[in-house]
Coordinates of C-alpha atoms in Angstrom, one line a residue:
M1 CA 88.3 124.5 96.5
K2 CA 86.1 126.5 94.2
P3 CA 85.9 130.2 95.1
N4 CA 82.1 130.5 95.0
R5 CA 81.7 127.6 97.5
N6 CA 82.0 128.0 101.2
P7 CA 81.1 124.6 102.6
T8 CA 81.3 124.3 106.3
A9 CA 83.8 121.9 107.7
R10 CA 81.0 119.5 108.6
Q11 CA 79.6 119.7 105.0
Q12 CA 83.0 119.1 103.6
A13 CA 83.6 116.1 105.9
R14 CA 80.3 114.6 104.9
A15 CA 81.1 115.0 101.2
Q16 CA 84.5 113.4 101.7
D17 CA 83.0 110.5 103.7
A18 CA 80.5 109.9 100.9
L19 CA 83.3 109.7 98.4
F20 CA 85.4 107.4 100.6
R21 CA 82.4 105.1 101.2
V22 CA 82.0 104.7 97.4
I23 CA 85.7 103.9 97.0
I24 CA 85.6 101.3 99.8
G25 CA 82.6 99.7 98.1
L26 CA 84.5 99.1 94.8
Q27 CA 85.3 95.4 94.6
S28 CA 88.0 95.0 92.0
V29 CA 91.0 96.7 90.5
R30 CA 89.0 97.0 87.3
E31 CA 86.2 98.8 89.1
C32 CA 88.7 101.1 90.8
R33 CA 90.4 101.8 87.4
D34 CA 87.1 102.7 85.8
F35 CA 85.9 104.8 88.7
F36 CA 89.2 106.8 88.9
A37 CA 89.3 107.2 85.1
D38 CA 85.9 108.8 85.3
L39 CA 86.6 110.8 88.5
C40 CA 90.1 112.2 87.7
T41 CA 91.8 113.9 84.8
P42 CA 94.7 111.8 83.4
A43 CA 97.1 114.3 85.1
E44 CA 95.4 113.9 88.5
L45 CA 95.5 110.1 88.3
Q46 CA 99.1 110.1 87.2
A47 CA 100.0 112.4 90.1
M48 CA 98.4 109.8 92.5
V49 CA 100.2 106.9 90.8
D50 CA 103.5 108.8 91.0
R51 CA 103.1 109.5 94.7
W52 CA 102.3 105.8 95.4
Q53 CA 105.5 104.9 93.4
V54 CA 107.4 107.3 95.6
V55 CA 106.1 105.7 98.7
E56 CA 107.2 102.3 97.5
Y57 CA 110.7 103.6 96.7
L58 CA 111.0 105.4 100.0
Q59 CA 110.2 102.1 101.7
Q60 CA 113.2 100.7 99.9
E61 CA 115.2 103.6 101.3
L62 CA 116.3 104.8 97.9
P63 CA 117.8 108.3 97.8
Y64 CA 115.5 111.2 96.7
R65 CA 117.6 111.8 93.6
K66 CA 117.4 108.1 92.5
I67 CA 113.6 108.2 93.1
H68 CA 113.4 111.4 90.9
D69 CA 115.5 109.7 88.2
L70 CA 113.1 106.6 88.3
T71 CA 109.8 108.5 88.4
G72 CA 110.4 112.0 87.2
V73 CA 108.7 113.3 90.4
S74 CA 110.2 116.5 91.8
V75 CA 112.4 116.2 94.8
T76 CA 110.0 118.6 96.6
T77 CA 107.1 116.2 96.1
I78 CA 109.3 113.3 97.2
G79 CA 110.1 115.2 100.3
R80 CA 106.4 115.9 100.9
V81 CA 105.5 112.2 100.5
A82 CA 108.4 111.3 102.9
R83 CA 107.1 113.8 105.5
C84 CA 103.6 112.4 105.2
L85 CA 105.0 108.9 105.7
A86 CA 106.8 110.0 108.8
D87 CA 104.4 112.5 110.3
G88 CA 101.2 112.5 108.3
A89 CA 97.8 111.2 109.1
G90 CA 98.9 107.6 108.8
G91 CA 97.2 106.8 105.5
Y92 CA 100.3 105.9 103.6
R93 CA 101.5 103.8 106.5
T94 CA 98.2 101.9 106.7
A95 CA 98.2 101.4 103.0
V96 CA 101.8 100.1 103.0
E97 CA 101.1 97.7 105.8
R98 CA 97.9 96.3 104.1
A99 CA 99.7 96.0 100.8
T100 CA 102.6 94.2 102.4
K101 CA 100.2 91.9 104.3
N102 CA 98.1 91.2 101.1
H103 CA 101.2 90.6 99.0
A104 CA 102.6 88.1 101.6
S105 CA 99.3 86.2 101.7
H106 CA 99.2 85.7 97.9

């Protein structure tokens, strides 16, 4: 968060909700690719892509060291992703379930 800004929790939640509504409204992979290319730096986008790859490899029950070798993601980040999968807000889990369901229906 920027040091000069002190949004209230409510203001922050409204701003996040506005962003998430925009993301939900995107209708294709191309639209998402373009939006995230504009929204994120290349490094930020790569970090998100890396974490999603880690999720997929953790679902395959690969060891952390093997995931690191495949992705270059630090073992610390892999551990964080694993903790979020197990005890986080449930976002990864929901995304995995939906991705699995969508993949099975195609």
